[in-house]
PDB file of N, CA and C in Angstrom:
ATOM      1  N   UNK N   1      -1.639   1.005 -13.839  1.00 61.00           N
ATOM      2  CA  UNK N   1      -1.007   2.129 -13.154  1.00 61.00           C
ATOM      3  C   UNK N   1       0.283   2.535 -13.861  1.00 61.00           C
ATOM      4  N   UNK N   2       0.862   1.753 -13.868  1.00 59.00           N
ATOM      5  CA  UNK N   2       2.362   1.702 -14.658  1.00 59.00           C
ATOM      6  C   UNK N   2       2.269   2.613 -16.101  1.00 59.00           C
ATOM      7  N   UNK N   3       1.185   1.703 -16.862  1.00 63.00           N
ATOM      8  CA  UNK N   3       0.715   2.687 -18.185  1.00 63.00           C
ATOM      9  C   UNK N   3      -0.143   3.609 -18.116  1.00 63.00           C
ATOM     10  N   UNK N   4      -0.933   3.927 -17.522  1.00 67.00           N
ATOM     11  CA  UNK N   4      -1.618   4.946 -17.612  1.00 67.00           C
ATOM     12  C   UNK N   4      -1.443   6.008 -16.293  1.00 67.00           C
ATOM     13  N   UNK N   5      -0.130   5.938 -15.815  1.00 63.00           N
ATOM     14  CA  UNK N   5       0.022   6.745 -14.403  1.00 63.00           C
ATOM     15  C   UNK N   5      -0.867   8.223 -14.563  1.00 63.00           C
ATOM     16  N   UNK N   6      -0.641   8.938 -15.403  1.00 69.00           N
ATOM     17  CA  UNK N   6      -0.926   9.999 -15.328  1.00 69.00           C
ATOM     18  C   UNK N   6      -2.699  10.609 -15.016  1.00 69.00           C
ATOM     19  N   UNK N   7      -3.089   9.334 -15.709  1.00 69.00           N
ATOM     20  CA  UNK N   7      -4.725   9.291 -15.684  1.00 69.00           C
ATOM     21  C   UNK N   7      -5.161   8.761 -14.283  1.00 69.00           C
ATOM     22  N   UNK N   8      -4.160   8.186 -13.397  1.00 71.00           N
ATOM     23  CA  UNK N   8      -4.832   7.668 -12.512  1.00 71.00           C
ATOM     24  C   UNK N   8      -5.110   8.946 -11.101  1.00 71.00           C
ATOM     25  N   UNK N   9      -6.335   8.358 -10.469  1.00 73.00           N
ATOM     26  CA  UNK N   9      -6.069   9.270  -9.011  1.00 73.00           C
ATOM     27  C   UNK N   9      -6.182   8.487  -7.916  1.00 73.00           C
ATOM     28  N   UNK N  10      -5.381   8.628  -7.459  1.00 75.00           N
ATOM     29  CA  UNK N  10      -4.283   8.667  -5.459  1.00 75.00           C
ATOM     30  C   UNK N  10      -4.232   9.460  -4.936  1.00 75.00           C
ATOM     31  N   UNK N  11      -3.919   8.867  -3.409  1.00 79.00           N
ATOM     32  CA  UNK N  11      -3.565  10.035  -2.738  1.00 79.00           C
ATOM     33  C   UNK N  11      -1.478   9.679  -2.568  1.00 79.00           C
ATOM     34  N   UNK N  12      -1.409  10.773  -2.894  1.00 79.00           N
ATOM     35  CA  UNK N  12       0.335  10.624  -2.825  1.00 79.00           C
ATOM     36  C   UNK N  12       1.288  11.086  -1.737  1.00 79.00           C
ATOM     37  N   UNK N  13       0.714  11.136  -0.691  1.00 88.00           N
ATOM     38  CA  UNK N  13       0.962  11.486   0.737  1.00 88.00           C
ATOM     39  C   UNK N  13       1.464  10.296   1.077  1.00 88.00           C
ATOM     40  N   UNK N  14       2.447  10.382   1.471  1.00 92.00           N
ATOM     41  CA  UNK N  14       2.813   8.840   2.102  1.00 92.00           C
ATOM     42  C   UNK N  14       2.254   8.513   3.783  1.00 92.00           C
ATOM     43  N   UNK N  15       2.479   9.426   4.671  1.00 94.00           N
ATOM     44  CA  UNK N  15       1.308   9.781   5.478  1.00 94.00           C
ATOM     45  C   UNK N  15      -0.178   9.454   5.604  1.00 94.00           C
ATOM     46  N   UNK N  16      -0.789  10.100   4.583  1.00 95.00           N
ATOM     47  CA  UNK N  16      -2.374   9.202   4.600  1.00 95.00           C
ATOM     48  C   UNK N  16      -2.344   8.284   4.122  1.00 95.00           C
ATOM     49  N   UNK N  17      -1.039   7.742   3.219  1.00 94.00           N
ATOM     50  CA  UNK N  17      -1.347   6.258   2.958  1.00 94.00           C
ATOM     51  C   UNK N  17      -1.119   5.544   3.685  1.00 94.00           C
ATOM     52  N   UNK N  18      -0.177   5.503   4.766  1.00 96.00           N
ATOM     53  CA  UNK N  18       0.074   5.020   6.150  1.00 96.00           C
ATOM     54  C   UNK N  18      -1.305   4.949   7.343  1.00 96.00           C
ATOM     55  N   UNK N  19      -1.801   5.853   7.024  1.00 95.00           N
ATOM     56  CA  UNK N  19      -2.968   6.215   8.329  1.00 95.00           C
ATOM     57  C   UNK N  19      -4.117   4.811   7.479  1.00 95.00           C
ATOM     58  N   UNK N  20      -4.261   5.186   6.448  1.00 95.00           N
ATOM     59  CA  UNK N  20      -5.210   4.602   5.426  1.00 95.00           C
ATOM     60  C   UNK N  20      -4.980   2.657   5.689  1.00 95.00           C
ATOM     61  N   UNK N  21      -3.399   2.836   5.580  1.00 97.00           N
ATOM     62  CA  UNK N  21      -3.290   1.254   6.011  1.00 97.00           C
ATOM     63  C   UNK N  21      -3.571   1.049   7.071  1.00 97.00           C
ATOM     64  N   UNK N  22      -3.191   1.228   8.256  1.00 96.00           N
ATOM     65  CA  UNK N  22      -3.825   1.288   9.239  1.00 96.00           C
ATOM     66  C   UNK N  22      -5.236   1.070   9.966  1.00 96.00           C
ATOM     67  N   UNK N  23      -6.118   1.746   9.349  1.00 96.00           N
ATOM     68  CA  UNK N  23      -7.573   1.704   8.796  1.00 96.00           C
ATOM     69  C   UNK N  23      -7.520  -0.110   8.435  1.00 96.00           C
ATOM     70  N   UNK N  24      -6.968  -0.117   6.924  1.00 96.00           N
ATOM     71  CA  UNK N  24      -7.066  -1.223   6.716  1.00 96.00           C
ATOM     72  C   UNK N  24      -7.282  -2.579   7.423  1.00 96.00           C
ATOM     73  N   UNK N  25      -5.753  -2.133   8.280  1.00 96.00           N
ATOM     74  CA  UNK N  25      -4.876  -3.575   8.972  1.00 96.00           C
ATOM     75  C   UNK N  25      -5.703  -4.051   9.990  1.00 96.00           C
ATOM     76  N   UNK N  26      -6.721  -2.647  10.986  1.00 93.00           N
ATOM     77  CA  UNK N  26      -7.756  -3.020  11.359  1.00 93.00           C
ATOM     78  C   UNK N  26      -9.209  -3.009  11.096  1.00 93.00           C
ATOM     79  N   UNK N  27      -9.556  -3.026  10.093  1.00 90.00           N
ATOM     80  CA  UNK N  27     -10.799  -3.546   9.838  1.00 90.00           C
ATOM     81  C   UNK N  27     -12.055  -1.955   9.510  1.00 90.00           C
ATOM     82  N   UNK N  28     -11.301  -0.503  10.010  1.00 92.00           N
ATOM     83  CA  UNK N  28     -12.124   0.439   9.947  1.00 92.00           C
ATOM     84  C   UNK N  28     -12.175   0.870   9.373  1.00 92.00           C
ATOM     85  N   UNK N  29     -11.421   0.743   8.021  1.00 92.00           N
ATOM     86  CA  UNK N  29     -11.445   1.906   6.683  1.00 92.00           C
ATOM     87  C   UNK N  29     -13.011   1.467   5.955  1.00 92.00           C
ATOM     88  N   UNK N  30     -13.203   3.243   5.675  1.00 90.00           N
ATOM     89  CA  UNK N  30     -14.778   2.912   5.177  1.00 90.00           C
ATOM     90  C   UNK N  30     -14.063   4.040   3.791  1.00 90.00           C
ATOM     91  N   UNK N  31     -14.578   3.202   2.846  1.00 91.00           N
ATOM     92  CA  UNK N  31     -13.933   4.690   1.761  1.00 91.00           C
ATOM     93  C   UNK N  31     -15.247   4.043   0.443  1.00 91.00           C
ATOM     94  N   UNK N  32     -16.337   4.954   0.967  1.00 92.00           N
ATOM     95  CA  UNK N  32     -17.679   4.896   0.100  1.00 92.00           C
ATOM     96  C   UNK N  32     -17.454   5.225  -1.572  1.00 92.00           C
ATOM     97  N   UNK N  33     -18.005   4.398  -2.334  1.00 90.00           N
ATOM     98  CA  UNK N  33     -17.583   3.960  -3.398  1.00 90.00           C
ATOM     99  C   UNK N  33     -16.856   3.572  -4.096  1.00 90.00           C
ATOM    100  N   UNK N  34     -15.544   2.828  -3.456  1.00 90.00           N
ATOM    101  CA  UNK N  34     -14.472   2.001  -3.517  1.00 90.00           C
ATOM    102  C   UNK N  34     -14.993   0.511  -3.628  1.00 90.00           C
ATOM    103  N   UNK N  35     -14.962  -0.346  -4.178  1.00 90.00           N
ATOM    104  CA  UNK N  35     -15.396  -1.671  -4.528  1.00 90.00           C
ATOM    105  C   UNK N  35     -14.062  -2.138  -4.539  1.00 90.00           C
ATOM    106  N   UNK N  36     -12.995  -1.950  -4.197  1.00 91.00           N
ATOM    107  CA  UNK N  36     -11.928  -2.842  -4.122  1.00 91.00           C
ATOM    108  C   UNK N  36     -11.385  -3.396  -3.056  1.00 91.00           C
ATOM    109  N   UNK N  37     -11.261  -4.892  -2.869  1.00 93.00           N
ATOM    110  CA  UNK N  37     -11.026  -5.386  -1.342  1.00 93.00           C
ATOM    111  C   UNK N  37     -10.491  -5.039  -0.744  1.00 93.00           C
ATOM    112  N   UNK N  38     -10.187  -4.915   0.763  1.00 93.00           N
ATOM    113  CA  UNK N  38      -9.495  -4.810   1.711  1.00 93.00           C
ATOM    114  C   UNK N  38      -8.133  -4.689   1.169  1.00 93.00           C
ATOM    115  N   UNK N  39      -7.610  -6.427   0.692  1.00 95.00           N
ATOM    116  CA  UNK N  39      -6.530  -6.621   0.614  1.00 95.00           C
ATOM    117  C   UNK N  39      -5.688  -5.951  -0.766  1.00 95.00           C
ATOM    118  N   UNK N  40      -6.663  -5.368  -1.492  1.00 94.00           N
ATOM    119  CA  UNK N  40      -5.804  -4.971  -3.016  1.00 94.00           C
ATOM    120  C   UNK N  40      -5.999  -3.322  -2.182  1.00 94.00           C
ATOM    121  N   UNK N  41      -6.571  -2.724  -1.335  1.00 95.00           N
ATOM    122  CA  UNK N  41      -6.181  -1.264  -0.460  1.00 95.00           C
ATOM    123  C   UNK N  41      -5.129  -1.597   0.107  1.00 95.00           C
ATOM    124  N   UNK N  42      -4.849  -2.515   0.492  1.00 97.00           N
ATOM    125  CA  UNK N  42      -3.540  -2.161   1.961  1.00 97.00           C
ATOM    126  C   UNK N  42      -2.636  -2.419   0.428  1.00 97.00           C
ATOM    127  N   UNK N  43      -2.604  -2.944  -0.010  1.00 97.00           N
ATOM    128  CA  UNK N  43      -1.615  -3.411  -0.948  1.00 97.00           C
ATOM    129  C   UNK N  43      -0.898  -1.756  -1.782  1.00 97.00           C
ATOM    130  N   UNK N  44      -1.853  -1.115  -2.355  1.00 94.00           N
ATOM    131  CA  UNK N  44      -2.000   0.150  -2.435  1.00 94.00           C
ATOM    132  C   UNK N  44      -1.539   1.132  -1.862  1.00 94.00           C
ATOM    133  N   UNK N  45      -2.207   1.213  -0.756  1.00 96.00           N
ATOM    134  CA  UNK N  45      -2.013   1.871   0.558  1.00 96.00           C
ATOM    135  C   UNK N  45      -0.053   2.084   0.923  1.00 96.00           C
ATOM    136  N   UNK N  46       0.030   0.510   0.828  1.00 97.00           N
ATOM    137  CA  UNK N  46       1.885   0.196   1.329  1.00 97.00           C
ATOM    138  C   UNK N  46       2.732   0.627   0.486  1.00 97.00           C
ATOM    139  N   UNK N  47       2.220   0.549  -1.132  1.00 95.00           N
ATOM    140  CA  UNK N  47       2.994   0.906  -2.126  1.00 95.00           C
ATOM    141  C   UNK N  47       3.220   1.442  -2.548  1.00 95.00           C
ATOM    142  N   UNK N  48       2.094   2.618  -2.575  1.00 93.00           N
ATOM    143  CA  UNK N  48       2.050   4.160  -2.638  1.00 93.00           C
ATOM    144  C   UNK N  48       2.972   4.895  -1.525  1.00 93.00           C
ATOM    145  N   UNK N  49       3.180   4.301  -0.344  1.00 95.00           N
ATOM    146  CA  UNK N  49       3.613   5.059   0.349  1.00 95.00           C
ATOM    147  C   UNK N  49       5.091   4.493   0.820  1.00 95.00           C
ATOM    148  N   UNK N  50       5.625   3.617   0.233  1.00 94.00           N
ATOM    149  CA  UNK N  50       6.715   3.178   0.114  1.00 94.00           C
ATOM    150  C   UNK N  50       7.803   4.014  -0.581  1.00 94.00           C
ATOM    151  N   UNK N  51       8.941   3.998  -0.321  1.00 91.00           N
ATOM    152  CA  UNK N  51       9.855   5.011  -0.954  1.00 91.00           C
ATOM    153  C   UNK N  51       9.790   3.909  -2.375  1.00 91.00           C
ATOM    154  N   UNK N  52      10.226   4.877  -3.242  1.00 89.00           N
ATOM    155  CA  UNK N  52       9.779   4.332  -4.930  1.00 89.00           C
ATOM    156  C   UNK N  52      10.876   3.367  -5.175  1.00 89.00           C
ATOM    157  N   UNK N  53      12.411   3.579  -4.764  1.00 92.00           N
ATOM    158  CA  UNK N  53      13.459   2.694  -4.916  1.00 92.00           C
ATOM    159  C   UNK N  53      13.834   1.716  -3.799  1.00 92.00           C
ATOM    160  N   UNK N  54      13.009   1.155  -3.011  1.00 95.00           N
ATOM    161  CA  UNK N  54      13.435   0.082  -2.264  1.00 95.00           C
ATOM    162  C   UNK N  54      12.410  -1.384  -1.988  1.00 95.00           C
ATOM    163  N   UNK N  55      12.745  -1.913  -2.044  1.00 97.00           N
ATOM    164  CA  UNK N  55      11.693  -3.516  -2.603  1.00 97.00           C
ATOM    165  C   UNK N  55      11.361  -3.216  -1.126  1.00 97.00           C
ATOM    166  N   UNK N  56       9.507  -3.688  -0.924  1.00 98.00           N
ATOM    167  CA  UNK N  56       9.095  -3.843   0.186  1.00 98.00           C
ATOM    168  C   UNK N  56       9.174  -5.269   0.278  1.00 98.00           C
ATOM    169  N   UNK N  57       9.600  -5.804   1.411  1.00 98.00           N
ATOM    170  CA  UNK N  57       9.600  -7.347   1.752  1.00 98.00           C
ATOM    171  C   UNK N  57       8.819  -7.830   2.833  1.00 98.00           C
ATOM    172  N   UNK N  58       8.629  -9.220   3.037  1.00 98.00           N
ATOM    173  CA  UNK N  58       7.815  -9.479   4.329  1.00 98.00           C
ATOM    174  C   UNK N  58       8.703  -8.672   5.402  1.00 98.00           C
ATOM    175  N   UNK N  59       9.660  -8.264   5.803  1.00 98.00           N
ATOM    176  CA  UNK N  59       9.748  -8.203   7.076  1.00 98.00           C
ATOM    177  C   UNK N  59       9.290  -6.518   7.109  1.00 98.00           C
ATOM    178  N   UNK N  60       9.676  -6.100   6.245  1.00 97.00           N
ATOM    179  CA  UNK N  60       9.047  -4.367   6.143  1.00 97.00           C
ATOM    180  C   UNK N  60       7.527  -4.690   6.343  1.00 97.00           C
ATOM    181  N   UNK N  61       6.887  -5.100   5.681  1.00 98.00           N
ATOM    182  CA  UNK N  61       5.439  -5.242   5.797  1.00 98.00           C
ATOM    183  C   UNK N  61       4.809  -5.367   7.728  1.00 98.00           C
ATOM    184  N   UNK N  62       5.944  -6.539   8.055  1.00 98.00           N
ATOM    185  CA  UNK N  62       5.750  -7.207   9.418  1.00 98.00           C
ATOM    186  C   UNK N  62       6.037  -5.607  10.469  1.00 98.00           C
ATOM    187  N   UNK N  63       7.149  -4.823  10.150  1.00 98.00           N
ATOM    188  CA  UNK N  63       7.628  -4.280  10.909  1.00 98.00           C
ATOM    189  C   UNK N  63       6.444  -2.926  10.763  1.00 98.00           C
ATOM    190  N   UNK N  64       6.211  -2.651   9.208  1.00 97.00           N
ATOM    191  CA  UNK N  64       5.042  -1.681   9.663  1.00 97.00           C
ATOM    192  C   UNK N  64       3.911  -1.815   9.885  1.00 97.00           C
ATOM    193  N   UNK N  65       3.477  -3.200   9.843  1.00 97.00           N
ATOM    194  CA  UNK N  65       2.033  -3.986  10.456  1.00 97.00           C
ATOM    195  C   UNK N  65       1.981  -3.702  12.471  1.00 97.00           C
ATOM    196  N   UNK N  66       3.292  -3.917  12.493  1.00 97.00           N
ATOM    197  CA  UNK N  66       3.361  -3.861  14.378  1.00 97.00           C
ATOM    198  C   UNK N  66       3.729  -2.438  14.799  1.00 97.00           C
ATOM    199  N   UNK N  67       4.156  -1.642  13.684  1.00 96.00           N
ATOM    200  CA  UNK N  67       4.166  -0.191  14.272  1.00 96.00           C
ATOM    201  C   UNK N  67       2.993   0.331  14.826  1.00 96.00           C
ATOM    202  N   UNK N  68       2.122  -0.019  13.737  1.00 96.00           N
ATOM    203  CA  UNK N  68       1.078   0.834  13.528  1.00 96.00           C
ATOM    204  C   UNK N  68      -0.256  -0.065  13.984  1.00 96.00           C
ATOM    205  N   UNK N  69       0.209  -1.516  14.843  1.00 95.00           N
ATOM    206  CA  UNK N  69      -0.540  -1.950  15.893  1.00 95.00           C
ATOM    207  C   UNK N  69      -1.687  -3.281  15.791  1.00 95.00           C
ATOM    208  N   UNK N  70      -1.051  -3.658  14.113  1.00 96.00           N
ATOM    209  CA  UNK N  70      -2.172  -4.433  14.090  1.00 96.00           C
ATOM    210  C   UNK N  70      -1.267  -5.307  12.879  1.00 96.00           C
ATOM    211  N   UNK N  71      -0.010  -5.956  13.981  1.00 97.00           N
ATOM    212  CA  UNK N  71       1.019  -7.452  12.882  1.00 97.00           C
ATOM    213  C   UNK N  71       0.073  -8.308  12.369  1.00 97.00           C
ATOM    214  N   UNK N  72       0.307  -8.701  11.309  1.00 97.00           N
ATOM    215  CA  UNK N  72       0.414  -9.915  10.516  1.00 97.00           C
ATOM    216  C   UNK N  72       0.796 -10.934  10.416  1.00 97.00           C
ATOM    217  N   UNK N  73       0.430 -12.320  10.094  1.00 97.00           N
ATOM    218  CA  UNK N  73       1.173 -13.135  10.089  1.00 97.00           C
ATOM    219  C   UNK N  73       2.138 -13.574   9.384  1.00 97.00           C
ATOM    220  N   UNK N  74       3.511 -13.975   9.220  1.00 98.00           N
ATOM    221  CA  UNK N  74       4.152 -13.753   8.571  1.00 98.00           C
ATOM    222  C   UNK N  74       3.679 -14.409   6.681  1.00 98.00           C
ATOM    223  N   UNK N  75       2.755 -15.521   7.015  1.00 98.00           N
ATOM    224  CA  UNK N  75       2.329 -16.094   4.937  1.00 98.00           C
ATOM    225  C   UNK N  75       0.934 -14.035   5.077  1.00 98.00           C
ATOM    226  N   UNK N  76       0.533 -13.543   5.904  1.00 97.00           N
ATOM    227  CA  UNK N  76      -0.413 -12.109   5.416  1.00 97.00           C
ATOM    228  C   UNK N  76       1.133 -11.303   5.088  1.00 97.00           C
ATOM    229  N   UNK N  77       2.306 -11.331   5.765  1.00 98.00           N
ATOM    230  CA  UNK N  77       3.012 -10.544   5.482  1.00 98.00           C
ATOM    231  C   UNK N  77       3.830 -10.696   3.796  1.00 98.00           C
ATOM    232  N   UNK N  78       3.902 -11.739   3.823  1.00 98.00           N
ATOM    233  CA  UNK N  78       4.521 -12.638   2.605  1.00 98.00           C
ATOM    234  C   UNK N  78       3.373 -11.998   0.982  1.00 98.00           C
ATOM    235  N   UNK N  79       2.682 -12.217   1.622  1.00 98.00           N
ATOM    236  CA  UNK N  79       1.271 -11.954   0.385  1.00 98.00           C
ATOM    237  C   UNK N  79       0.953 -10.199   0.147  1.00 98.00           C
ATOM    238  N   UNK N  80       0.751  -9.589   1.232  1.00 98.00           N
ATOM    239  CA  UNK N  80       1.118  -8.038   1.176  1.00 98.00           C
ATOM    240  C   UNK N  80       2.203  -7.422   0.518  1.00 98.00           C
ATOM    241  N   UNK N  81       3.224  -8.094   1.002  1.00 98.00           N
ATOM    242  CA  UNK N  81       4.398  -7.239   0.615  1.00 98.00           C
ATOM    243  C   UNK N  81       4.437  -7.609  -1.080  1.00 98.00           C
ATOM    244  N   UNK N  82       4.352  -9.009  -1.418  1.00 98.00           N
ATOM    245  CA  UNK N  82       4.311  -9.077  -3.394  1.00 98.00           C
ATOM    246  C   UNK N  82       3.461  -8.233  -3.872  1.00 98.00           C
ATOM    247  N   UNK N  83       2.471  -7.896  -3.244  1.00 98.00           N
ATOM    248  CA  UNK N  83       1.373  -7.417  -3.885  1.00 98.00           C
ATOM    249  C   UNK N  83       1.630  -5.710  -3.623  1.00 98.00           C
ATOM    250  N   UNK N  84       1.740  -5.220  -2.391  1.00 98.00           N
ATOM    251  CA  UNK N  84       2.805  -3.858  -2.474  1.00 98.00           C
ATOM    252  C   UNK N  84       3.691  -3.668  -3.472  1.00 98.00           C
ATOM    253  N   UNK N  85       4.395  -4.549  -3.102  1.00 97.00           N
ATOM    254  CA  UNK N  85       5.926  -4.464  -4.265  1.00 97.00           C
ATOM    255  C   UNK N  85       5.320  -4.170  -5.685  1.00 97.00           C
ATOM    256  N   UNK N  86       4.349  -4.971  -6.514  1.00 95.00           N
ATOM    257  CA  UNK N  86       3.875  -4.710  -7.417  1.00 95.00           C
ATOM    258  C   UNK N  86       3.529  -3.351  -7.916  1.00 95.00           C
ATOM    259  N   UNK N  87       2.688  -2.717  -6.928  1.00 94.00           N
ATOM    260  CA  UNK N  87       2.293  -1.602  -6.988  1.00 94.00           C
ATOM    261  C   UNK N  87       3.471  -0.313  -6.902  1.00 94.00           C
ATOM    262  N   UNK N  88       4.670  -1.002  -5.987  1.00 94.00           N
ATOM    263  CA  UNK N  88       5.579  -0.100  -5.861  1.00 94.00           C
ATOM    264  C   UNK N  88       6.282   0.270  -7.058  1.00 94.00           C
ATOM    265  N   UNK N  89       6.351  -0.942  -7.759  1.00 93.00           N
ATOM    266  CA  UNK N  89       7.173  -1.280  -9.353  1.00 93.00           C
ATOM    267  C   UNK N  89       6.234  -0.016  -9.799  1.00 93.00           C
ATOM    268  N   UNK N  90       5.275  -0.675 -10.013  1.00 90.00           N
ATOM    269  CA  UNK N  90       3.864   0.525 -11.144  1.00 90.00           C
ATOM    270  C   UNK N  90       4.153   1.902 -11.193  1.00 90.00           C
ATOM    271  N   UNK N  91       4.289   2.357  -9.552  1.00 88.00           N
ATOM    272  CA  UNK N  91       4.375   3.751  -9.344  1.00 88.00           C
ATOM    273  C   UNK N  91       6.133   4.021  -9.860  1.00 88.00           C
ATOM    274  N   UNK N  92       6.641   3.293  -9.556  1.00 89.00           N
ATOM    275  CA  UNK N  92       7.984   4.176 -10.325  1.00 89.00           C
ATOM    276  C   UNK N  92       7.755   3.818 -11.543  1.00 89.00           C
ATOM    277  N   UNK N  93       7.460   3.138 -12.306  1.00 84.00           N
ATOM    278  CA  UNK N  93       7.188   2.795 -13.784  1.00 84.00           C
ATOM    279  C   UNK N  93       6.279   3.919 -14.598  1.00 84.00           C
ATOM    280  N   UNK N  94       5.240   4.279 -13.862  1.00 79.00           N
ATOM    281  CA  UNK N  94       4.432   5.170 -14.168  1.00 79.00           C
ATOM    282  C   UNK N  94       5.436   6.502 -13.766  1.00 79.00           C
ATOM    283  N   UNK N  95       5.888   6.627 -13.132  1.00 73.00           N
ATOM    284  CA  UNK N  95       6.241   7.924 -12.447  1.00 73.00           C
ATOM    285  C   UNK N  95       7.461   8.713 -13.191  1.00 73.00           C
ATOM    286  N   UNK N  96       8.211   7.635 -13.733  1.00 66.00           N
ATOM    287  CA  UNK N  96       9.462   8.057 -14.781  1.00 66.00           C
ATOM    288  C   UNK N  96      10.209   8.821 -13.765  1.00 66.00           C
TER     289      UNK N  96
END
């Protein structure tokens, strides 16, 4: 992502990436011809729609896991948020 941002496609709505996690966090996202797990979508999902300059951490993860109705435990929150964060890095890396 980072290197090839420009080639990649997302949705860059922070909004449907929110709704999308959501989907995720409970179990209903159906997104036909996607082969990528659950957990590398929400990961996605959080990081894409994360503001580009602020580290997502477990408790952000925790706090928008219970907004939106379906918390985590804090080692799912712990593991989301590195794996967000990653993605969050990518997109400003890619994004210049």
């Amino acid at each position: 992502l980072s290197t090839n941002f420009d080639n990649q496609t997302y949705i860059d709505s922070p909004l449907q990436n929110l709704s999308m996690l959501r989907d995720a966090l409970d179990g209903s996202i159906s997104l036909p011809g996607v082969s990528n797990s659950n957990e590398t979508l929400m990961a996605v999902f959080l990081g894409v729609a994360s503001d580009k300059t602020v580290p997502i951490s477990p408790d952000a993860v925790t706090a928008v896991s219970t907004i939106l109705g379906a918390p985590v435990s804090p080692t799912e929150a712990a593991r989301l948020a590195a794996d967000a964060e990653a993605v969050r890095i990518a997109v400003l890396a890619g994004h210049g």
